[in-house]
Short mmCIF file of C-alpha atoms in Angstrom, two decimals:
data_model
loop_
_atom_site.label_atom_id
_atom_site.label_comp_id
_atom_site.label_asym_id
_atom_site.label_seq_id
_atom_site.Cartn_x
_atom_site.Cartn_y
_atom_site.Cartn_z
CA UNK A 1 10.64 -9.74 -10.84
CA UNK A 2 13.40 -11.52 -8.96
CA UNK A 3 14.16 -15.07 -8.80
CA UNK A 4 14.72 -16.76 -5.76
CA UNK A 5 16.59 -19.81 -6.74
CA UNK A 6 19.46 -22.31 -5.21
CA UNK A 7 21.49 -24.21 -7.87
CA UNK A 8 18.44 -24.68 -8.18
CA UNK A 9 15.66 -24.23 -6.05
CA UNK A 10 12.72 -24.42 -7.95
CA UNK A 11 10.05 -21.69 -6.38
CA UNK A 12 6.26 -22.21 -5.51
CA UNK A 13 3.75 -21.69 -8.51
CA UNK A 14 3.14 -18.83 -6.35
CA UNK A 15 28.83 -16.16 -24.84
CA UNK A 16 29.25 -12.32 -25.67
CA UNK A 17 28.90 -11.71 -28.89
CA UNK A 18 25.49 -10.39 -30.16
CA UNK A 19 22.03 -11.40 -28.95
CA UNK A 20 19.46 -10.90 -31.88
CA UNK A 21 16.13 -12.81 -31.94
CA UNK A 22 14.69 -10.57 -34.09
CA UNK A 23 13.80 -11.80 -37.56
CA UNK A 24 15.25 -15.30 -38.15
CA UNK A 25 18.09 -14.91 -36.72
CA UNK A 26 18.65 -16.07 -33.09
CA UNK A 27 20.21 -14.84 -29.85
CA UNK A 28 23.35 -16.14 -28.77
CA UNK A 29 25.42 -17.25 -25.52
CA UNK A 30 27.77 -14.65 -23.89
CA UNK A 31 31.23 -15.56 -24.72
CA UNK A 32 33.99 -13.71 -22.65
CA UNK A 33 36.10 -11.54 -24.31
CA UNK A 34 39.38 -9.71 -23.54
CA UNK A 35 42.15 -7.98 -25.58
CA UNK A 36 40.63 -9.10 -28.48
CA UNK A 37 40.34 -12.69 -27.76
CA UNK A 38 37.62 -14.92 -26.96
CA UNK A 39 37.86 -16.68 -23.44
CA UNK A 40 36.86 -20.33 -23.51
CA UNK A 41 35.02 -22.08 -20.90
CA UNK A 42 38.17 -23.41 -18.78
CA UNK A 43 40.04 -20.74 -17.69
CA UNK A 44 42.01 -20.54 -14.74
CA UNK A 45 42.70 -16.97 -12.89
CA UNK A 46 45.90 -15.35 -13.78
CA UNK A 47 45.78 -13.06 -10.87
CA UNK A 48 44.12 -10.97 -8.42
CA UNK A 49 40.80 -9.79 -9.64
CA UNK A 50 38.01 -7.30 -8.52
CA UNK A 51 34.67 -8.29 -6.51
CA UNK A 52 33.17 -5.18 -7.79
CA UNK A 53 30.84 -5.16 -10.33
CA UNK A 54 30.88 -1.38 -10.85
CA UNK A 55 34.35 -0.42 -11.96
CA UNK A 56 34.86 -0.38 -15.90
CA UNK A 57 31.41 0.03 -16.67
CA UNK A 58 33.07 -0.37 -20.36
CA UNK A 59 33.36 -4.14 -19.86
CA UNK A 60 30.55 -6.65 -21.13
CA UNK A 61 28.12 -7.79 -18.02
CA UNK A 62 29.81 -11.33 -18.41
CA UNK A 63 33.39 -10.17 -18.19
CA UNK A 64 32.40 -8.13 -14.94
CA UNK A 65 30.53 -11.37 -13.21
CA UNK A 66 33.36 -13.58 -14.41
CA UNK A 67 35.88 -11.55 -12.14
CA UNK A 68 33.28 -12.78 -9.51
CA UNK A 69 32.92 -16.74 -10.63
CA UNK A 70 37.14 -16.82 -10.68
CA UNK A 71 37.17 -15.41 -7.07
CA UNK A 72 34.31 -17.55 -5.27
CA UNK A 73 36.38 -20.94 -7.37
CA UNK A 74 39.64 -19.77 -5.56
CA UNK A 75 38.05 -19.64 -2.02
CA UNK A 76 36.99 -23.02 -2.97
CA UNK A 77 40.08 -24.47 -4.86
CA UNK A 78 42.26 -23.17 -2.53
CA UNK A 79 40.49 -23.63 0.62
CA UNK A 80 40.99 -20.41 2.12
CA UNK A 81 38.00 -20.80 4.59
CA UNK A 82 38.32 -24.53 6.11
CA UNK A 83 35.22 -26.58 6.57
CA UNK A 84 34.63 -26.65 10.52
CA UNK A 85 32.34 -29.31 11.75
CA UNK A 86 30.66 -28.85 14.77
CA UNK A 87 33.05 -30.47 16.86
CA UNK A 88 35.84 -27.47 15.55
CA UNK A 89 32.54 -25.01 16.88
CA UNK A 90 33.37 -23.05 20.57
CA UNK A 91 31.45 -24.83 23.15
CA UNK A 92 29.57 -21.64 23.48
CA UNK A 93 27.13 -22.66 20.85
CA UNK A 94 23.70 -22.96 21.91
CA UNK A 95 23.60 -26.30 19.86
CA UNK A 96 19.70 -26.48 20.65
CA UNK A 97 18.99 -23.57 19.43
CA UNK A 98 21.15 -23.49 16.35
CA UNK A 99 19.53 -26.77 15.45
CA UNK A 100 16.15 -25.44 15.67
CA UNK A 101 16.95 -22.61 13.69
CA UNK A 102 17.83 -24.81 10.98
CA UNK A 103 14.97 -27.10 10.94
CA UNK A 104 12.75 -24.15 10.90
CA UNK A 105 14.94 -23.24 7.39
CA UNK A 106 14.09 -26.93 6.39
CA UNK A 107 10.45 -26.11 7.00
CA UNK A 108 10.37 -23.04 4.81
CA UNK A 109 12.17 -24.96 2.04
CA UNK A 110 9.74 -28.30 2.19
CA UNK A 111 6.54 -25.83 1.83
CA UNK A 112 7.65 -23.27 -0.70
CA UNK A 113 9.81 -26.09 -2.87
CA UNK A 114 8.66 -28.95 -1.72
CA UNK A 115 10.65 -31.20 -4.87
CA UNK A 116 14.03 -29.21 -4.06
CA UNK A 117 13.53 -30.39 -0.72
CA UNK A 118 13.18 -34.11 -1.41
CA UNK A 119 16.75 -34.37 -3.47
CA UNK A 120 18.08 -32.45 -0.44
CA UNK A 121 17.05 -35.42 2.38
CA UNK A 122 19.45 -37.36 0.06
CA UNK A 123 22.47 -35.05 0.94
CA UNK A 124 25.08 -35.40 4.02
CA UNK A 125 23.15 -33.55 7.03
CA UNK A 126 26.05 -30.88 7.07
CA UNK A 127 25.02 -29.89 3.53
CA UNK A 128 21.58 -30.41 3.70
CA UNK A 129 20.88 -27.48 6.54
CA UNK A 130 23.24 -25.33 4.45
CA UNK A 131 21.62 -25.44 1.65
CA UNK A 132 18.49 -25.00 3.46
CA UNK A 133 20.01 -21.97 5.50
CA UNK A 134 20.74 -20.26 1.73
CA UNK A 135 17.13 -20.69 0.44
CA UNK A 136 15.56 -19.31 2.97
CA UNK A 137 18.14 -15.91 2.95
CA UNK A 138 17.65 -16.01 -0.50
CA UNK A 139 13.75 -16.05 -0.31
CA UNK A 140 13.58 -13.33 2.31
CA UNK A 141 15.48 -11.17 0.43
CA UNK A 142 13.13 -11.62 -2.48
CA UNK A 143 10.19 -11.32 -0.36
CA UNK A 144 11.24 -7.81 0.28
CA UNK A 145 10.40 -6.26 -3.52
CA UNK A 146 7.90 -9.31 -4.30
CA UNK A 147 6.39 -10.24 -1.37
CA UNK A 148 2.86 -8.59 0.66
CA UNK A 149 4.75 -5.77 1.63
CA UNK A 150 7.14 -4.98 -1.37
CA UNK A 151 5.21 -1.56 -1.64
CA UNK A 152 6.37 -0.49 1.09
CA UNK A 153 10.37 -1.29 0.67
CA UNK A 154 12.67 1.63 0.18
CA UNK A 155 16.38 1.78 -0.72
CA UNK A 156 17.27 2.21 2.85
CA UNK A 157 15.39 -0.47 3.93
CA UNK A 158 17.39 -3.05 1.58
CA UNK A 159 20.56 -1.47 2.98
CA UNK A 160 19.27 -1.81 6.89
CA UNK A 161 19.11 -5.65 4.60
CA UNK A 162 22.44 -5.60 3.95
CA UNK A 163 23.77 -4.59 7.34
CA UNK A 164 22.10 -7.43 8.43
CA UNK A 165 24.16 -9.57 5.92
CA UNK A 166 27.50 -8.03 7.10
CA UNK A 167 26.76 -8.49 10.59
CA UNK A 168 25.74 -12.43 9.70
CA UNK A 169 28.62 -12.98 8.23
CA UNK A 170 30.69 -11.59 10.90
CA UNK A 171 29.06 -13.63 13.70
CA UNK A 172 26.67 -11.46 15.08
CA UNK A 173 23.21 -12.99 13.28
CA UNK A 174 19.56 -10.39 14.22
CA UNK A 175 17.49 -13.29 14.35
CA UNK A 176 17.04 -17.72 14.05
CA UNK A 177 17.17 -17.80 10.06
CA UNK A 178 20.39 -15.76 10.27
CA UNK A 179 21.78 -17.56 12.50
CA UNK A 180 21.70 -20.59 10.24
CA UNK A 181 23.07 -18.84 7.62
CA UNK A 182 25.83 -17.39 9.89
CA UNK A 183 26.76 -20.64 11.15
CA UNK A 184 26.90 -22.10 7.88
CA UNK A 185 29.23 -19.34 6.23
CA UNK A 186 31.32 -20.37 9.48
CA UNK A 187 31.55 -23.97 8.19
CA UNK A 188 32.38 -23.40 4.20
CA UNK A 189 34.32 -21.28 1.81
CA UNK A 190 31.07 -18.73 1.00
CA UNK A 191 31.90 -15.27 0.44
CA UNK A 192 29.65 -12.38 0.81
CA UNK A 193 29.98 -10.72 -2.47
CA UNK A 194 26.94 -12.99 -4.18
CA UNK A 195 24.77 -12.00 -1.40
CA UNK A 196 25.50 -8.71 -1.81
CA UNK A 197 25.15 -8.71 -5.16
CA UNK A 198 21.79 -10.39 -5.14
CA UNK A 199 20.58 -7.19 -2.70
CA UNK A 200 21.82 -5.15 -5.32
CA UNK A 201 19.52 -7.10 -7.94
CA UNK A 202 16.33 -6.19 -5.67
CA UNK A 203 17.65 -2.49 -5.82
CA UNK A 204 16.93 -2.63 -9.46
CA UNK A 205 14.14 -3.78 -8.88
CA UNK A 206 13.03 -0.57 -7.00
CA UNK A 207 13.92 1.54 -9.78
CA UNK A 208 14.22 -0.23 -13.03
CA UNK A 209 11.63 -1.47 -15.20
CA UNK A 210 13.30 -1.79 -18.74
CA UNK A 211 16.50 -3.44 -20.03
CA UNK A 212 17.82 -1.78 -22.84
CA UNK A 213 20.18 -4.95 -24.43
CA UNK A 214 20.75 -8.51 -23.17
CA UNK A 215 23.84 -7.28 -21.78
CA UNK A 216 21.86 -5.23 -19.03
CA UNK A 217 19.55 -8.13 -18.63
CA UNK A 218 22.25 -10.60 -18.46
CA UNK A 219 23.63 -8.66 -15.22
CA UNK A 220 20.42 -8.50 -13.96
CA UNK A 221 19.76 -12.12 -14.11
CA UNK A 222 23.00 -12.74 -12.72
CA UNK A 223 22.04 -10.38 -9.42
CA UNK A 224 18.75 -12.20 -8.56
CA UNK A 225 19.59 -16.08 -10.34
CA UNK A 226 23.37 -16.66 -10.73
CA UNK A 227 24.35 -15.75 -7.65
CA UNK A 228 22.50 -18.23 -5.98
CA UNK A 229 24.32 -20.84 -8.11
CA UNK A 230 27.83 -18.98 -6.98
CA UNK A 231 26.72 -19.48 -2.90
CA UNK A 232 25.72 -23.06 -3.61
CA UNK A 233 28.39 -24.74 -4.79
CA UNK A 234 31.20 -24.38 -1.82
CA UNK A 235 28.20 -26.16 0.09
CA UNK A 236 26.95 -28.79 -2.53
CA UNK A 237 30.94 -29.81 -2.73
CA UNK A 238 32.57 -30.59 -6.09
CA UNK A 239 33.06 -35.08 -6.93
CA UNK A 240 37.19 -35.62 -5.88
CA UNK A 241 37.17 -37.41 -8.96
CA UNK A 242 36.22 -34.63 -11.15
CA UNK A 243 38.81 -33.40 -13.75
CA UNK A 244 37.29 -29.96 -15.06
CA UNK A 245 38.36 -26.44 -13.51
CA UNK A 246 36.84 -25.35 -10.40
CA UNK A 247 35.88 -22.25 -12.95
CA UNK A 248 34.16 -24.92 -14.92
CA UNK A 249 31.74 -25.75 -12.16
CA UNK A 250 31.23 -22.38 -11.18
CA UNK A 251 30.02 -21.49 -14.51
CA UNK A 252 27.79 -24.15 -15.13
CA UNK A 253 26.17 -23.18 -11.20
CA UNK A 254 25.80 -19.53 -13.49
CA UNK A 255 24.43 -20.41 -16.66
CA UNK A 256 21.64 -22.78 -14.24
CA UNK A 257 20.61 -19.40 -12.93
CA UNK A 258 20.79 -17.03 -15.64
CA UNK A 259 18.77 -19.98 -17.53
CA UNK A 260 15.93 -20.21 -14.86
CA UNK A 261 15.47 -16.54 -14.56
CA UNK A 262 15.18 -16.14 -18.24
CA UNK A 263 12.71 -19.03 -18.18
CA UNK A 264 10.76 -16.70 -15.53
CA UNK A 265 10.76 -13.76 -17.21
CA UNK A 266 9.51 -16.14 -20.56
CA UNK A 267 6.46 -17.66 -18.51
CA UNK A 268 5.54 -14.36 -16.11
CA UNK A 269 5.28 -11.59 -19.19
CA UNK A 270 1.76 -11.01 -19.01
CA UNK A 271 1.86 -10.23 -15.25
CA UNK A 272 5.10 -8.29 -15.12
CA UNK A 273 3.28 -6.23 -18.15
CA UNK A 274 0.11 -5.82 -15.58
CA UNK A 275 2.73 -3.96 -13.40
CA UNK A 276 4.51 -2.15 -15.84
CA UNK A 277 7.40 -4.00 -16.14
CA UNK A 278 8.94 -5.66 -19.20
CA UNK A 279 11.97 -7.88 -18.89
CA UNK A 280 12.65 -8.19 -22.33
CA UNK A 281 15.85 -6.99 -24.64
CA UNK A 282 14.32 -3.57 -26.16
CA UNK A 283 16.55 -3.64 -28.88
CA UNK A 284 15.70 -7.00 -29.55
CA UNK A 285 12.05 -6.30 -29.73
CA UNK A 286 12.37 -3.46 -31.92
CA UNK A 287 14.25 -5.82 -34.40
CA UNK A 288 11.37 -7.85 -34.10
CA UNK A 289 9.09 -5.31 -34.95
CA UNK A 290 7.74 -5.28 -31.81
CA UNK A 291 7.14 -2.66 -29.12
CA UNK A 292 6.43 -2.37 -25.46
CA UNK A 293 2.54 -1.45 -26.35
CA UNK A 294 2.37 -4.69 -28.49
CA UNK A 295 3.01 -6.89 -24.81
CA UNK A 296 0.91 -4.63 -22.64
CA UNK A 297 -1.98 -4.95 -24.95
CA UNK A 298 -1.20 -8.75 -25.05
CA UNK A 299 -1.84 -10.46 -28.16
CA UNK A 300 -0.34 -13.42 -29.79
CA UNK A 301 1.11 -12.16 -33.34
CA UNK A 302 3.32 -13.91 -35.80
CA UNK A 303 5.77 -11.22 -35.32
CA UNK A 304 5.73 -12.01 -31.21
CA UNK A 305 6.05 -16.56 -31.83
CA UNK A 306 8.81 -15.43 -33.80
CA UNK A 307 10.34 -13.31 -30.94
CA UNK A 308 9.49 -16.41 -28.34
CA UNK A 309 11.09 -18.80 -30.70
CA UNK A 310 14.25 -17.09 -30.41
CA UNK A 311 14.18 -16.23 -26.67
CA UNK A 312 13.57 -19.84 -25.73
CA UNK A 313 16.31 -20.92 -27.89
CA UNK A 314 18.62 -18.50 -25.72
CA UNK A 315 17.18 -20.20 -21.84
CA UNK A 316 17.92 -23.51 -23.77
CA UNK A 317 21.24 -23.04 -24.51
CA UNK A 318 21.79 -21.70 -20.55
CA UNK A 319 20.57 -24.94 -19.61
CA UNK A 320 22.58 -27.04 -21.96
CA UNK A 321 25.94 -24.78 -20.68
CA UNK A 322 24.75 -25.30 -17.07
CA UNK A 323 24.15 -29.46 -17.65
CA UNK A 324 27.79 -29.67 -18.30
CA UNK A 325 28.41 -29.44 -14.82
CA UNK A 326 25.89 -31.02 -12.61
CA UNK A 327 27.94 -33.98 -13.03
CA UNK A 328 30.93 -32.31 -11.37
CA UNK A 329 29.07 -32.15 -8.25
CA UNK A 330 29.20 -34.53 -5.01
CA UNK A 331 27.05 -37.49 -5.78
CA UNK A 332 24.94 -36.46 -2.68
CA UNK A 333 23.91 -33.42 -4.04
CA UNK A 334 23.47 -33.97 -7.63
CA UNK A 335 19.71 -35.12 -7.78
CA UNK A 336 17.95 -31.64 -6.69
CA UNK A 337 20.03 -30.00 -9.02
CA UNK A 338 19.25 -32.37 -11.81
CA UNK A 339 15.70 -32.40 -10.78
CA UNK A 340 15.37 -28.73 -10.81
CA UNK A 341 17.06 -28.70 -14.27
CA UNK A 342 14.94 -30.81 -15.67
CA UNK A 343 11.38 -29.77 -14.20
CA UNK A 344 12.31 -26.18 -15.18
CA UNK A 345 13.22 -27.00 -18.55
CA UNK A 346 9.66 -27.85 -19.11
CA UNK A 347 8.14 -24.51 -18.62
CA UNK A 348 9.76 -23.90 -21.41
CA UNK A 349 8.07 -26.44 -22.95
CA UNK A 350 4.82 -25.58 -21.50
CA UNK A 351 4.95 -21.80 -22.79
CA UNK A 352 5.47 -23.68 -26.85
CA UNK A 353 2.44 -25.88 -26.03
CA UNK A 354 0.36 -22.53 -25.15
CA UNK A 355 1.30 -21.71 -28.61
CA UNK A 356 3.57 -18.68 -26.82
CA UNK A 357 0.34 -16.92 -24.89
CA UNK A 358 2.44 -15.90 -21.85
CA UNK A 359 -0.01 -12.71 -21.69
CA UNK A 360 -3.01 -14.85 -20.30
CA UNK A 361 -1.90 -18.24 -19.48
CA UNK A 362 0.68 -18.97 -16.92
CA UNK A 363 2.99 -21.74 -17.90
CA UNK A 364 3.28 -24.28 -15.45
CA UNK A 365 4.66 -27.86 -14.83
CA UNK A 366 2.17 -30.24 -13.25
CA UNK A 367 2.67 -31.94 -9.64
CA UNK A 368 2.75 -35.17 -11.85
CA UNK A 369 4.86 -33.75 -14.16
CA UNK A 370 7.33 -32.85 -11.22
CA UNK A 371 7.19 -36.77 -9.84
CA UNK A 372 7.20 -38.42 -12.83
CA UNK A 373 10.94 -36.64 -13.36
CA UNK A 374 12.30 -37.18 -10.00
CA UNK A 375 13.55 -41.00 -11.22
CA UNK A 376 15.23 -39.33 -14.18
CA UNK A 377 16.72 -36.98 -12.56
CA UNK A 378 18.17 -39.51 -10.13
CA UNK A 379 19.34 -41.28 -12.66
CA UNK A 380 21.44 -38.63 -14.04
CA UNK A 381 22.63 -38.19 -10.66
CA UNK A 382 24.12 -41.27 -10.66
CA UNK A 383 26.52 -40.16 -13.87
CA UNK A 384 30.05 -39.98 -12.99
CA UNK A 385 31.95 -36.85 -13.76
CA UNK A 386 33.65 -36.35 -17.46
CA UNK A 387 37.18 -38.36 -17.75
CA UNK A 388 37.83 -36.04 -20.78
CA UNK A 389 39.90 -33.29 -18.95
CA UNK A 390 37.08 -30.32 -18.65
CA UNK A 391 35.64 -28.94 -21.43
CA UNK A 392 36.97 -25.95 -23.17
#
């Protein structure tokens, strides 16, 4: 089950220490450690890291996508790619066409997430079809292991997928939607290692259907959520007046991501169980006295509100880590992300209010529901960033 999400898109209805929810005890945030010590929030980079999330396989799932968040703040930070307009473009460019290409990206994102879309009109155009350009790579690539043709998607066709990204990103885009995307990876500091990663996310998806610990699902929610939040952000821009780390920002964009794929693992168990699939800590459902048989069979137990309690708790505090910095962001591109925050919150909600039957009833927000939080969520928007210095 992958998410497709942009810091954050919200989809069609369509830290490390341990995590327990078993019993009464509840699971906690990842908090980074290394050499013994605990890594607070603000951190800057002390040197060169790796992009690779394979190497040290001894290393928690946060440390490993950390290395990642410190590299995508430095291309930003340090401005290592410059921000072209399109007067800096060759004269080459088919403007006509590369504006078509990404209205037709606008489309896709007004009829698949259609609130999103709203908070985006109120962004600078530039950032706007960027954004636009992202969601729609980012729901083709989930289309390919949850769309009408998953069945038929084979590791070699996600890495024909990935060629495709390479050759984007070098200026050579296959068709219009890539082109967008290649044009706007032309025009801000975006690297290629969250899009990779997030192919690597549907790869598990071909061949993984259990996650041992909450480590392993943390990495996995980072492949198909975070990274979206880790593309976004050198194109939603960070407020000049904000005093936190560029790290800061970047792993508030994280926790959005990792919070909104746990909330859709929470409110789709019943129909991943229906395809064999359960997205749940195993080792936390053992402490809970649970077991894979209790979900596929499907019934609401003590034993399994318990479980939900706890679980919840965990999305929650994702979201409260990931409100931190939506206030960091450039005014123009606050209110989708607030509004996204806030609607998806309220599945969480919604799966409490269905007394925790995700087996048979599908959690949902209502279309009023949605509206009704659009003037909060502007609101918000309107916050100015923290004077306090960052948070620790």
């Amino acid at each position: 089950m992958a998410g497709t999400l942009v810091w954050v898109v919200l989809p069609s209805d369509s830290c490390c220490g341990c995590s327990s929810s078993g019993g009464n005890q509840g699971p906690q945030l990842f908090r980074i450690r290394r050499k013994g010590k605990s890594w607070g929030r603000r951190r800057e980079p002390g040197g060169s890291v790796s992009a690779s999330l394979v190497a040290t396989p001894w290393r928690s799932s946060e440390e490993r996508v950390y290395d990642v968040v410190i590299k995508q703040a430095a291309l930003v930070r340090d401005q290592k790619k410059s921000w072209k307009s399109e007067t800096d473009m060759p004269a080459s460019v088919n403007w006509g066409l590369l504006n078509e290409a990404y209205e037709r990206c606008g489309e896709v994102c007004e009829e698949y997430a259609k609130t999103f879309y709203l908070g985006t009109l109120l962004m600078t155009p530039e950032r706007r079809r960027a954004v636009w350009a992202i969601y729609v790579w980012c729901r083709r690539t989930d289309e390919l292991v949850d769309g009408p043709n998953a069945s038929h998607i084979t590791p070699t066709a996600l890495d024909r997928w990935e060629k495709r990204l390479n050759d984007l990103f070098e200026g050579r885009p296959f068709d219009m939607y890539d082109a967008a995307l290649s044009d706007t990876v032309s025009k801000f500091p975006v690297d290629i290692q969250p899009f990779k990663d997030m192919i690597e996310g549907m790869r598990l998806d071909l061949k993984k259907s259990r996650y041992m610990n909450f480590d392993e699902l943390y990495l996995y929610c980072y492949y198909v959520a975070g990274t979206v939040g880790l593309m976004s952000v050198p194109v939603m821009g960070i407020a000049a007046d904000s005093k936190v780390s560029t790290e800061s920002v970047y792993n508030s964009a994280l926790a959005l991501g990792i919070a909104n794929q746990l909330t859709n693992i929470l409110r789709d168990v019943g129909e991943d169980a229906r395809r064999g699939r359960v997205y749940l800590p195993q080792d936390e459902l053992a402490q809970a006295g649970l077991s894979n048989m209790d979900i596929f069979q499907g019934k609401v137990t003590d034993k399994w509100r318990s479980f939900m309690k706890g679980q919840i708790k965990r999305a929650r505090m994702f979201f409260d880590e990931a409100e931190k910095g939506v206030a960091e962001l450039n005014p123009a591109s606050r209110w989708p992300v607030w509004a996204s925050l806030i609607i998806y919150r309220q599945i969480l909600d919604a799966i409490e209010a269905n007394d925790y039957d995700n087996f048979n009833k599908r959690a949902y927000v209502g279309k009023a529901s949605k509206f009704l939080s659009l003037p909060a969520a502007y609101a918000r928007s309107l916050a100015a960033p923290a004077k306090g210095g960052g948070w620790l």
